[in-house]
Amino acid sequence: SEYTPAHWKTREWISGFTGSAGTIVITAGQAGLWTDSRYFLQATEQLQDSGIDLFKMGMPGTPTSREWLAGQLSTGDCIGIEGAVFPASEVLDWIRFFEKHQIHIRTDFAPYNILWKNRPEIPKHPVYLLPETLTGLSAQAKIEQTRLAMREKGANLTIIATLDTVAWLFNLRGNDVEYNPTAVCYAIISENEAVLFISSEKITKEVSDNLQKQGIQIADYSTIVDYVRQKTTSAETSLLITPAKLNYQLYEAINPQTACIETDVHPADQLKSIKNETEIAGIRQAMQRDGVALVKFHRWLENALAAGETVTELDISTKLREYRSEQKQYAGESFETIAGYAEHGAIVHYGATQESNAVIQPQGILLIDSGAQYLDGTTDITRTIAAGPVSDAMKTDYTHVLKGHIALASARFPKGTKGIQLDVLARQFLWKNGTNYLHGTGHGVGHFLNVHEGPQSIRMEHNPTELQPGMVTSNEPGLYRAGAYGIRIENLLLTVPDQTTKFGEFYAFETLTLCPIDTKLIDTKLLNPEEKDWLNHYHQKVYQLLSPFLSIEENSWLKQATALVE
Amino acid sequence: SEYTPAHWKTREWISGFTGSAGTIVITAGQAGLWTDSRYFLQATEQLQDSGIDLFKMGMPGTPTSREWLAGQLSTGDCIGIEGAVFPASEVLDWIRFFEKHQIHIRTDFAPYNILWKNRPEIPKHPVYLLPETLTGLSAQAKIEQTRLAMREKGANLTIIATLDTVAWLFNLRGNDVEYNPTAVCYAIISENEAVLFISSEKITKEVSDNLQKQGIQIADYSTIVDYVRQKTTSAETSLLITPAKLNYQLYEAINPQTACIETDVHPADQLKSIKNETEIAGIRQAMQRDGVALVKFHRWLENALAAGETVTELDISTKLREYRSEQKQYAGESFETIAGYAEHGAIVHYGATQESNAVIQPQGILLIDSGAQYLDGTTDITRTIAAGPVSDAMKTDYTHVLKGHIALASARFPKGTKGIQLDVLARQFLWKNGTNYLHGTGHGVGHFLNVHEGPQSIRMEHNPTELQPGMVTSNEPGLYRAGAYGIRIENLLLTVPDQTTKFGEFYAFETLTLCPIDTKLIDTKLLNPEEKDWLNHYHQKVYQLLSPFLSIEENSWLKQATALVE
């Protein structure tokens, strides 16, 4: 999971470091934390007097943790790790690496239950059923689709160890993980069995009846290791796994005699990424509700700033949550709101704290990236707004980002196209000006599931997954001037069929997100007629789809915010 | 090699099929030729009464040759192939595939010397030295660069089996292969040896003296297999190979105990692709000479058509060769000219024959793709011209291709960018209109070497090689209306440094090719001001750099051909 239940936060327990990424390595005499540039400052503070050294990943001269360890240890030494919390692909890499040094890796080293006083339990929140009126397909039908895809790969057994995939497959949702409506569990699918491995305390009678009616068995969470061991003894077993998404403990339980078919993308993840008509209809409705909340929020913010009220970054998070929670089907935020005023906007993963919490001044740029979970869809939107007067340079930067956003939103491309092929459309105007952003342009988004889901992406990096009709992907170019301001404009895109000609099938994008794009930051001289057309059409659509749900005052604010750009 | 000396054309000898791609499979009772759609018609004709069945690759229902063979053969059967003419990577794939069926592959099956009466000999044309004034670097310096790159990969020995790489490395050129100025040979580089394996008949005293002065040994072509066998017995040997570019006979000679480092791109190929200042200066001069020849040619063609003379596709090849051969440093064509009038232009790999040779009519579209070898550079250019009145649809198509050509030529991008990321720039206007072209947008071009060279490319397919300053790559979007006409506009691009900002290093392209782009085919309403600027600047540069070498009459033609587009 992107978010880890407290039970597994052993890195934080050992070190006090609360960042979302890092590796702790401890030898008899030394200890180190490896983390990336987002967390250099935070880690330096949190590690003070801990006896743990900070290793700044990606800086020249910093060894990788394995290189460092190879230097510390001698032939015959043994490294202990907890196999259950590392991906098999990574552990296999380590084993290969340390084999050369004749250093052994023990993968059952997990002393935390004994050492960690008051260790939080594995969360046990009840799971609930998402009805077919929202999912569009029964669990049974999804299992059959998965089996068909397994057969195409020559497999008759598979392990699913990603929480959102199990949630999608069985039409279940949970509350074990922050922001992701998922539960701690596993699934195994074979030609004649479908088993959900989950703590019985999470299962109500309603859920149990429903699953059993669909032929799904329920087994205790802890029994999966034995189950894998038993099921992989038959010579007829052909097991499909995704080593990057399977923990090493389960990988190790597979009988070495079993034929393993490895894949980078599990067929169930591929199926999950292509939303069906019911899911798409739900997402459209969630976008309308989210848009209504956003209009109320933006109107409130504009008025508060104009009236000289004190508004902080944390107030923005609170207000967004308030307006969204008034909407039907609301089920929480889809991630922690990023409200970054001025230089805070340039910190890509900024989250305001009581200490950093800035007051919005009536000038300059404010970046707000937020999203919600609704029972019928997940939203993720970034808007960058003028808090007051802005400089020409800010307008130029903003307009270049907007031009890239429009170019990607307007893309039309043949079947078979991958995200890396379209990424330049969003970056081209920045590149011509010697600027860039180092994050991806687009990530997949779940249907009332994880706000970051695969397998597709739109990035500078290669990803073999093709963009297909039904996929929902973000469009979020940005530009970050360190110490000054950050700009990002993000909508969600649905891949849709475009045209079929003698040259083949072509696809296009439909923008799903409904919220005005701040025109006060646009240098209209830099937009060509087609770009202005796109913006005006988008604003027209936003107005048409949101105005029926707004008061007269809100409507008049929206009318102005979506006024024609000429 | 892209072009095969007659000695190795065993497929043609067996079948009579003269296409450039295909595989012949013969069993005790049957025989088949597998080839791709370019050659379906030709193969059908040439295989008539041969007893060889045609298998149309890529058509639904056509088995691959290995699938078909697996169906024909039984456990214990044996397949014979000539290891010396297949890449190691391919043979290893076959061996793995047929292992499952318990079918053995013999890789020393080469009965052609006995069966093939009057088999052509391996070509024995003399090689010659390309002086440092043209190459910019001595062979010795290039060998040291290669050794440095080998060390970085942990290798102390490497085999180079691609003719153009050996030619580049030792500053040698030859005449053994059509269009490519290369000789049949191999090279082996170790920490203290550099050996050229070549028939002694090809080596003059001058070449031999020069190589020996630089510490390069010369060994007979046939001795390389034994050399590889001997050199790979030491435990200290760490051998760098590119299995896709090494024939299986040499791969098999490697001692199985030897540590092999496999790479997709040989470091020498990487070095070769980045042209040095001397090579770039040479290429610029070759472009000027080629441009002068092209102006003379286009003026002749325009006048001939206007005067109602009979001009055929083959006349065009002849005239181009004539005008080019008048230029200094001319050393031949770099590939067979494609002159395709009307529907012939839509056949991407068209080569006019006496049978197909069309007369150019005073209407419609003519596509001409041609190139030359000069001692200081290789050219490759496509122009599409109006032979007379053209339809509005033709103009729209042409202008969309031109817009893509301009977008790619104007690209500016960060260090690290790969061809697949920029490819959409050339295709975007076609995709919006439901059109496309199925070939690559750009291939590398050698310095007085192969007109198609790696490792970089600009294509819809993934290629991990980054575009780097000094690389020369083609920019050739096209559009093909089957049965009607073909359009392609091709210039060569040099990657150059653009700017360095807080966001990193940025690169851009400089267009090297100098020849007017036919403006009679442009619908200027479809060009935006930036695109017109690009075209006018390009034409201004063409005029400035070519006019000093032209007669008054030629100059006045060029003035008109490069007149401002408004």
mmCIF file of N, CA, C and O in Angstrom, chain A residues 407 410-414 417-418 420-425 428 430-438 459-462 479-482 498-499 501-504 506 528, chain B residues 407 410-414 417-418 420-425 428 430-438 459-462 479-482 498-499 501-504 506 528:
data_model
loop_
_atom_site.group_PDB
_atom_site.id
_atom_site.type_symbol
_atom_site.label_atom_id
_atom_site.label_comp_id
_atom_site.label_asym_id
_atom_site.label_seq_id
_atom_site.Cartn_x
_atom_site.Cartn_y
_atom_site.Cartn_z
ATOM 1 N N ALA A 407 -2.789 20.799 -24.420
ATOM 2 C CA ALA A 407 -2.261 19.943 -25.507
ATOM 3 C C ALA A 407 -2.488 18.471 -25.189
ATOM 4 O O ALA A 407 -2.869 17.690 -26.064
ATOM 5 N N SER A 410 -6.221 17.557 -25.365
ATOM 6 C CA SER A 410 -6.732 17.539 -26.747
ATOM 7 C C SER A 410 -6.095 16.451 -27.605
ATOM 8 O O SER A 410 -6.387 16.371 -28.800
ATOM 9 N N ALA A 411 -5.206 15.646 -27.021
ATOM 10 C CA ALA A 411 -4.486 14.641 -27.817
ATOM 11 C C ALA A 411 -5.450 13.643 -28.444
ATOM 12 O O ALA A 411 -6.469 13.287 -27.856
ATOM 13 N N ARG A 412 -5.127 13.208 -29.631
ATOM 14 C CA ARG A 412 -5.859 12.130 -30.308
ATOM 15 C C ARG A 412 -4.782 11.208 -30.856
ATOM 16 O O ARG A 412 -3.805 11.676 -31.457
ATOM 17 N N PHE A 413 -4.938 9.909 -30.648
ATOM 18 C CA PHE A 413 -3.796 9.013 -30.864
ATOM 19 C C PHE A 413 -4.275 7.613 -31.234
ATOM 20 O O PHE A 413 -5.378 7.213 -30.887
ATOM 21 N N PRO A 414 -3.432 6.855 -31.958
ATOM 22 C CA PRO A 414 -3.868 5.523 -32.382
ATOM 23 C C PRO A 414 -3.856 4.524 -31.228
ATOM 24 O O PRO A 414 -3.099 4.673 -30.265
ATOM 25 N N THR A 417 -0.998 3.294 -28.294
ATOM 26 C CA THR A 417 -0.129 4.365 -27.796
ATOM 27 C C THR A 417 0.085 4.220 -26.289
ATOM 28 O O THR A 417 -0.827 3.889 -25.546
ATOM 29 N N LYS A 418 1.327 4.473 -25.856
ATOM 30 C CA LYS A 418 1.693 4.408 -24.442
ATOM 31 C C LYS A 418 1.880 5.822 -23.888
ATOM 32 O O LYS A 418 2.156 6.752 -24.651
ATOM 33 N N ILE A 420 4.288 7.323 -22.375
ATOM 34 C CA ILE A 420 5.557 8.013 -22.649
ATOM 35 C C ILE A 420 5.514 8.741 -23.993
ATOM 36 O O ILE A 420 6.201 9.736 -24.188
ATOM 37 N N GLN A 421 4.670 8.246 -24.911
ATOM 38 C CA GLN A 421 4.599 8.877 -26.228
ATOM 39 C C GLN A 421 3.859 10.218 -26.188
ATOM 40 O O GLN A 421 4.066 11.066 -27.043
ATOM 41 N N LEU A 422 2.966 10.402 -25.222
ATOM 42 C CA LEU A 422 2.155 11.626 -25.170
ATOM 43 C C LEU A 422 2.698 12.643 -24.183
ATOM 44 O O LEU A 422 2.316 13.821 -24.209
ATOM 45 N N ASP A 423 3.587 12.214 -23.304
ATOM 46 C CA ASP A 423 4.079 13.059 -22.219
ATOM 47 C C ASP A 423 4.620 14.404 -22.708
ATOM 48 O O ASP A 423 4.389 15.450 -22.087
ATOM 49 N N VAL A 424 5.333 14.395 -23.826
ATOM 50 C CA VAL A 424 5.947 15.633 -24.342
ATOM 51 C C VAL A 424 4.899 16.713 -24.646
ATOM 52 O O VAL A 424 5.186 17.903 -24.573
ATOM 53 N N LEU A 425 3.687 16.300 -24.985
ATOM 54 C CA LEU A 425 2.652 17.290 -25.298
ATOM 55 C C LEU A 425 2.468 18.233 -24.109
ATOM 56 O O LEU A 425 2.305 19.435 -24.280
ATOM 57 N N GLN A 428 6.146 20.363 -23.659
ATOM 58 C CA GLN A 428 6.843 21.031 -24.753
ATOM 59 C C GLN A 428 7.056 22.531 -24.544
ATOM 60 O O GLN A 428 8.125 23.055 -24.859
ATOM 61 N N LEU A 430 7.209 24.176 -21.696
ATOM 62 C CA LEU A 430 8.169 24.359 -20.601
ATOM 63 C C LEU A 430 9.582 24.117 -21.119
ATOM 64 O O LEU A 430 10.506 24.888 -20.859
ATOM 65 N N TRP A 431 9.760 23.024 -21.871
ATOM 66 C CA TRP A 431 11.085 22.671 -22.377
ATOM 67 C C TRP A 431 11.647 23.795 -23.257
ATOM 68 O O TRP A 431 12.843 24.069 -23.216
ATOM 69 N N LYS A 432 10.788 24.411 -24.053
ATOM 70 C CA LYS A 432 11.286 25.491 -24.930
ATOM 71 C C LYS A 432 11.796 26.667 -24.112
ATOM 72 O O LYS A 432 12.587 27.474 -24.595
ATOM 73 N N ASN A 433 11.322 26.775 -22.861
ATOM 74 C CA ASN A 433 11.768 27.858 -22.002
ATOM 75 C C ASN A 433 12.770 27.402 -20.946
ATOM 76 O O ASN A 433 13.003 28.105 -19.972
ATOM 77 N N GLY A 434 13.340 26.219 -21.158
ATOM 78 C CA GLY A 434 14.378 25.738 -20.232
ATOM 79 C C GLY A 434 13.831 25.370 -18.870
ATOM 80 O O GLY A 434 14.541 25.416 -17.869
ATOM 81 N N THR A 435 12.541 25.022 -18.801
ATOM 82 C CA THR A 435 11.947 24.600 -17.530
ATOM 83 C C THR A 435 11.392 23.180 -17.678
ATOM 84 O O THR A 435 11.339 22.634 -18.781
ATOM 85 N N ASN A 436 10.974 22.605 -16.576
ATOM 86 C CA ASN A 436 10.487 21.219 -16.587
ATOM 87 C C ASN A 436 9.888 20.923 -15.217
ATOM 88 O O ASN A 436 10.024 21.726 -14.293
ATOM 89 N N TYR A 437 9.216 19.809 -15.087
ATOM 90 C CA TYR A 437 8.822 19.291 -13.774
ATOM 91 C C TYR A 437 9.266 17.842 -13.717
ATOM 92 O O TYR A 437 9.238 17.143 -14.734
ATOM 93 N N LEU A 438 9.704 17.407 -12.531
ATOM 94 C CA LEU A 438 10.345 16.092 -12.471
ATOM 95 C C LEU A 438 9.397 14.982 -12.040
ATOM 96 O O LEU A 438 9.798 13.836 -11.943
ATOM 97 N N ARG A 459 4.330 9.556 -18.453
ATOM 98 C CA ARG A 459 5.557 9.976 -17.798
ATOM 99 C C ARG A 459 6.697 10.059 -18.801
ATOM 100 O O ARG A 459 6.590 9.544 -19.901
ATOM 101 N N MET A 460 7.853 10.593 -18.347
ATOM 102 C CA MET A 460 9.055 10.590 -19.163
ATOM 103 C C MET A 460 9.676 9.189 -19.206
ATOM 104 O O MET A 460 10.515 8.914 -20.047
ATOM 105 N N GLU A 461 9.270 8.317 -18.265
ATOM 106 C CA GLU A 461 9.838 6.980 -18.172
ATOM 107 C C GLU A 461 8.977 5.988 -18.964
ATOM 108 O O GLU A 461 7.773 6.143 -19.081
ATOM 109 N N HIS A 462 9.639 4.919 -19.430
ATOM 110 C CA HIS A 462 8.955 3.898 -20.216
ATOM 111 C C HIS A 462 8.019 3.064 -19.345
ATOM 112 O O HIS A 462 8.375 2.657 -18.260
ATOM 113 N N LEU A 479 5.044 23.462 -12.662
ATOM 114 C CA LEU A 479 6.309 24.203 -12.747
ATOM 115 C C LEU A 479 6.590 24.749 -11.358
ATOM 116 O O LEU A 479 5.717 25.377 -10.748
ATOM 117 N N TYR A 480 7.812 24.514 -10.861
ATOM 118 C CA TYR A 480 8.130 24.841 -9.469
ATOM 119 C C TYR A 480 9.357 25.727 -9.414
ATOM 120 O O TYR A 480 10.427 25.316 -9.865
ATOM 121 N N ARG A 481 9.171 26.969 -8.923
ATOM 122 C CA ARG A 481 10.284 27.898 -8.759
ATOM 123 C C ARG A 481 10.666 27.854 -7.282
ATOM 124 O O ARG A 481 9.954 28.440 -6.438
ATOM 125 N N ALA A 482 11.755 27.130 -6.967
ATOM 126 C CA ALA A 482 12.139 26.903 -5.559
ATOM 127 C C ALA A 482 12.247 28.231 -4.821
ATOM 128 O O ALA A 482 12.821 29.204 -5.312
ATOM 129 N N ASP A 498 -12.131 7.587 -30.491
ATOM 130 C CA ASP A 498 -12.215 8.834 -31.251
ATOM 131 C C ASP A 498 -12.777 8.555 -32.640
ATOM 132 O O ASP A 498 -13.919 8.875 -32.936
ATOM 133 N N GLN A 499 -11.989 7.898 -33.499
ATOM 134 C CA GLN A 499 -12.481 7.577 -34.841
ATOM 135 C C GLN A 499 -11.805 6.303 -35.347
ATOM 136 O O GLN A 499 -10.759 5.916 -34.848
ATOM 137 N N THR A 501 -10.527 4.757 -38.979
ATOM 138 C CA THR A 501 -10.297 5.105 -40.384
ATOM 139 C C THR A 501 -9.531 3.957 -41.036
ATOM 140 O O THR A 501 -9.239 2.952 -40.392
ATOM 141 N N LYS A 502 -9.166 4.151 -42.303
ATOM 142 C CA LYS A 502 -8.338 3.154 -42.991
ATOM 143 C C LYS A 502 -7.009 2.950 -42.264
ATOM 144 O O LYS A 502 -6.324 1.944 -42.470
ATOM 145 N N PHE A 503 -6.620 3.931 -41.449
ATOM 146 C CA PHE A 503 -5.339 3.864 -40.748
ATOM 147 C C PHE A 503 -5.477 3.189 -39.381
ATOM 148 O O PHE A 503 -4.527 3.121 -38.633
ATOM 149 N N GLY A 504 -6.689 2.757 -39.038
ATOM 150 C CA GLY A 504 -6.874 2.041 -37.779
ATOM 151 C C GLY A 504 -7.776 2.776 -36.806
ATOM 152 O O GLY A 504 -8.450 3.744 -37.162
ATOM 153 N N PHE A 506 -8.536 5.074 -33.519
ATOM 154 C CA PHE A 506 -7.922 6.196 -32.807
ATOM 155 C C PHE A 506 -8.700 6.477 -31.530
ATOM 156 O O PHE A 506 -9.916 6.289 -31.477
ATOM 157 N N ASN A 528 -3.088 30.360 -28.404
ATOM 158 C CA ASN A 528 -3.551 30.452 -29.790
ATOM 159 C C ASN A 528 -5.070 30.213 -29.827
ATOM 160 O O ASN A 528 -5.669 29.821 -28.822
ATOM 161 N N ALA B 407 7.493 20.639 -36.336
ATOM 162 C CA ALA B 407 7.390 20.492 -34.875
ATOM 163 C C ALA B 407 8.573 19.696 -34.330
ATOM 164 O O ALA B 407 9.136 20.044 -33.286
ATOM 165 N N SER B 410 11.846 21.725 -34.558
ATOM 166 C CA SER B 410 11.896 22.829 -33.586
ATOM 167 C C SER B 410 11.916 22.346 -32.146
ATOM 168 O O SER B 410 11.883 23.172 -31.231
ATOM 169 N N ALA B 411 11.926 21.033 -31.926
ATOM 170 C CA ALA B 411 11.845 20.512 -30.549
ATOM 171 C C ALA B 411 13.042 20.963 -29.727
ATOM 172 O O ALA B 411 14.156 21.095 -30.231
ATOM 173 N N ARG B 412 12.776 21.243 -28.459
ATOM 174 C CA ARG B 412 13.843 21.531 -27.491
ATOM 175 C C ARG B 412 13.517 20.673 -26.282
ATOM 176 O O ARG B 412 12.370 20.617 -25.847
ATOM 177 N N PHE B 413 14.502 20.002 -25.716
ATOM 178 C CA PHE B 413 14.195 18.925 -24.765
ATOM 179 C C PHE B 413 15.348 18.729 -23.791
ATOM 180 O O PHE B 413 16.503 19.003 -24.111
ATOM 181 N N PRO B 414 15.045 18.208 -22.583
ATOM 182 C CA PRO B 414 16.114 18.033 -21.602
ATOM 183 C C PRO B 414 17.018 16.865 -21.935
ATOM 184 O O PRO B 414 16.595 15.898 -22.590
ATOM 185 N N THR B 417 16.427 12.727 -22.848
ATOM 186 C CA THR B 417 15.229 12.437 -23.640
ATOM 187 C C THR B 417 15.529 11.356 -24.688
ATOM 188 O O THR B 417 16.591 11.348 -25.303
ATOM 189 N N LYS B 418 14.557 10.448 -24.866
ATOM 190 C CA LYS B 418 14.689 9.376 -25.848
ATOM 191 C C LYS B 418 13.775 9.655 -27.040
ATOM 192 O O LYS B 418 12.800 10.407 -26.906
ATOM 193 N N ILE B 420 11.430 8.034 -28.506
ATOM 194 C CA ILE B 420 9.999 7.726 -28.389
ATOM 195 C C ILE B 420 9.241 8.897 -27.772
ATOM 196 O O ILE B 420 8.049 9.075 -28.023
ATOM 197 N N GLN B 421 9.941 9.710 -26.961
ATOM 198 C CA GLN B 421 9.270 10.836 -26.311
ATOM 199 C C GLN B 421 8.964 11.971 -27.288
ATOM 200 O O GLN B 421 8.067 12.760 -27.043
ATOM 201 N N LEU B 422 9.743 12.076 -28.377
ATOM 202 C CA LEU B 422 9.560 13.191 -29.306
ATOM 203 C C LEU B 422 8.748 12.798 -30.538
ATOM 204 O O LEU B 422 8.278 13.665 -31.283
ATOM 205 N N ASP B 423 8.587 11.514 -30.749
ATOM 206 C CA ASP B 423 7.962 11.003 -31.970
ATOM 207 C C ASP B 423 6.584 11.625 -32.235
ATOM 208 O O ASP B 423 6.239 11.965 -33.367
ATOM 209 N N VAL B 424 5.788 11.811 -31.183
ATOM 210 C CA VAL B 424 4.428 12.343 -31.342
ATOM 211 C C VAL B 424 4.434 13.740 -31.977
ATOM 212 O O VAL B 424 3.472 14.121 -32.647
ATOM 213 N N LEU B 425 5.504 14.494 -31.765
ATOM 214 C CA LEU B 425 5.547 15.848 -32.339
ATOM 215 C C LEU B 425 5.368 15.767 -33.855
ATOM 216 O O LEU B 425 4.676 16.589 -34.455
ATOM 217 N N GLN B 428 1.432 14.251 -34.528
ATOM 218 C CA GLN B 428 0.226 14.766 -33.880
ATOM 219 C C GLN B 428 -0.831 15.286 -34.863
ATOM 220 O O GLN B 428 -2.025 15.048 -34.651
ATOM 221 N N LEU B 430 -1.304 14.406 -37.973
ATOM 222 C CA LEU B 430 -1.866 13.271 -38.704
ATOM 223 C C LEU B 430 -2.860 12.531 -37.824
ATOM 224 O O LEU B 430 -3.958 12.186 -38.263
ATOM 225 N N TRP B 431 -2.484 12.275 -36.572
ATOM 226 C CA TRP B 431 -3.358 11.534 -35.653
ATOM 227 C C TRP B 431 -4.691 12.257 -35.467
ATOM 228 O O TRP B 431 -5.735 11.606 -35.376
ATOM 229 N N LYS B 432 -4.641 13.577 -35.403
ATOM 230 C CA LYS B 432 -5.903 14.320 -35.215
ATOM 231 C C LYS B 432 -6.829 14.126 -36.407
ATOM 232 O O LYS B 432 -8.040 14.316 -36.304
ATOM 233 N N ASN B 433 -6.245 13.776 -37.558
ATOM 234 C CA ASN B 433 -7.059 13.559 -38.752
ATOM 235 C C ASN B 433 -7.248 12.084 -39.071
ATOM 236 O O ASN B 433 -7.646 11.745 -40.185
ATOM 237 N N GLY B 434 -6.955 11.233 -38.094
ATOM 238 C CA GLY B 434 -7.182 9.805 -38.296
ATOM 239 C C GLY B 434 -6.226 9.175 -39.291
ATOM 240 O O GLY B 434 -6.525 8.165 -39.908
ATOM 241 N N THR B 435 -5.046 9.796 -39.457
ATOM 242 C CA THR B 435 -4.040 9.229 -40.357
ATOM 243 C C THR B 435 -2.771 8.933 -39.566
ATOM 244 O O THR B 435 -2.642 9.310 -38.402
ATOM 245 N N ASN B 436 -1.828 8.273 -40.194
ATOM 246 C CA ASN B 436 -0.591 7.881 -39.518
ATOM 247 C C ASN B 436 0.360 7.329 -40.564
ATOM 248 O O ASN B 436 -0.029 7.114 -41.718
ATOM 249 N N TYR B 437 1.605 7.105 -40.189
ATOM 250 C CA TYR B 437 2.538 6.340 -41.033
ATOM 251 C C TYR B 437 3.156 5.282 -40.142
ATOM 252 O O TYR B 437 3.380 5.520 -38.953
ATOM 253 N N LEU B 438 3.401 4.094 -40.711
ATOM 254 C CA LEU B 438 3.790 2.979 -39.852
ATOM 255 C C LEU B 438 5.295 2.756 -39.777
ATOM 256 O O LEU B 438 5.749 1.854 -39.087
ATOM 257 N N ARG B 459 10.919 6.903 -32.868
ATOM 258 C CA ARG B 459 9.915 5.956 -33.333
ATOM 259 C C ARG B 459 8.794 5.836 -32.320
ATOM 260 O O ARG B 459 8.929 6.253 -31.185
ATOM 261 N N MET B 460 7.709 5.124 -32.693
ATOM 262 C CA MET B 460 6.629 4.812 -31.757
ATOM 263 C C MET B 460 7.071 3.723 -30.775
ATOM 264 O O MET B 460 6.450 3.535 -29.751
ATOM 265 N N GLU B 461 8.150 3.001 -31.119
ATOM 266 C CA GLU B 461 8.615 1.899 -30.284
ATOM 267 C C GLU B 461 9.676 2.390 -29.305
ATOM 268 O O GLU B 461 10.430 3.303 -29.598
ATOM 269 N N HIS B 462 9.752 1.698 -28.155
ATOM 270 C CA HIS B 462 10.708 2.058 -27.123
ATOM 271 C C HIS B 462 12.136 1.728 -27.552
ATOM 272 O O HIS B 462 12.405 0.669 -28.085
ATOM 273 N N LEU B 479 2.926 10.270 -45.197
ATOM 274 C CA LEU B 479 1.511 9.884 -45.238
ATOM 275 C C LEU B 479 1.282 9.185 -46.575
ATOM 276 O O LEU B 479 1.681 9.705 -47.621
ATOM 277 N N TYR B 480 0.650 8.003 -46.536
ATOM 278 C CA TYR B 480 0.555 7.169 -47.734
ATOM 279 C C TYR B 480 -0.894 6.813 -47.999
ATOM 280 O O TYR B 480 -1.529 6.168 -47.167
ATOM 281 N N ARG B 481 -1.423 7.288 -49.115
ATOM 282 C CA ARG B 481 -2.791 6.954 -49.524
ATOM 283 C C ARG B 481 -2.676 5.855 -50.573
ATOM 284 O O ARG B 481 -2.344 6.132 -51.741
ATOM 285 N N ALA B 482 -2.934 4.599 -50.138
ATOM 286 C CA ALA B 482 -2.733 3.443 -51.022
ATOM 287 C C ALA B 482 -3.481 3.628 -52.330
ATOM 288 O O ALA B 482 -4.644 4.037 -52.350
ATOM 289 N N ASP B 498 21.283 23.322 -26.262
ATOM 290 C CA ASP B 498 20.363 24.444 -26.402
ATOM 291 C C ASP B 498 20.614 25.455 -25.289
ATOM 292 O O ASP B 498 21.162 26.526 -25.517
ATOM 293 N N GLN B 499 20.253 25.121 -24.059
ATOM 294 C CA GLN B 499 20.486 26.032 -22.938
ATOM 295 C C GLN B 499 20.682 25.225 -21.664
ATOM 296 O O GLN B 499 20.296 24.067 -21.583
ATOM 297 N N THR B 501 19.859 25.676 -17.619
ATOM 298 C CA THR B 501 19.127 26.509 -16.657
ATOM 299 C C THR B 501 19.145 25.800 -15.305
ATOM 300 O O THR B 501 19.731 24.733 -15.169
ATOM 301 N N LYS B 502 18.459 26.393 -14.332
ATOM 302 C CA LYS B 502 18.324 25.735 -13.026
ATOM 303 C C LYS B 502 17.659 24.373 -13.167
ATOM 304 O O LYS B 502 17.745 23.530 -12.283
ATOM 305 N N PHE B 503 16.946 24.177 -14.258
ATOM 306 C CA PHE B 503 16.231 22.920 -14.461
ATOM 307 C C PHE B 503 17.089 21.881 -15.182
ATOM 308 O O PHE B 503 16.632 20.791 -15.473
ATOM 309 N N GLY B 504 18.333 22.245 -15.507
ATOM 310 C CA GLY B 504 19.232 21.268 -16.122
ATOM 311 C C GLY B 504 19.654 21.665 -17.526
ATOM 312 O O GLY B 504 19.430 22.798 -17.973
ATOM 313 N N PHE B 506 19.522 21.453 -21.583
ATOM 314 C CA PHE B 506 18.536 21.229 -22.644
ATOM 315 C C PHE B 506 19.230 21.139 -23.994
ATOM 316 O O PHE B 506 20.250 21.779 -24.220
ATOM 317 N N ASN B 528 0.617 27.996 -38.762
ATOM 318 C CA ASN B 528 0.565 29.129 -37.837
ATOM 319 C C ASN B 528 1.811 30.014 -38.038
ATOM 320 O O ASN B 528 2.740 29.624 -38.766
#
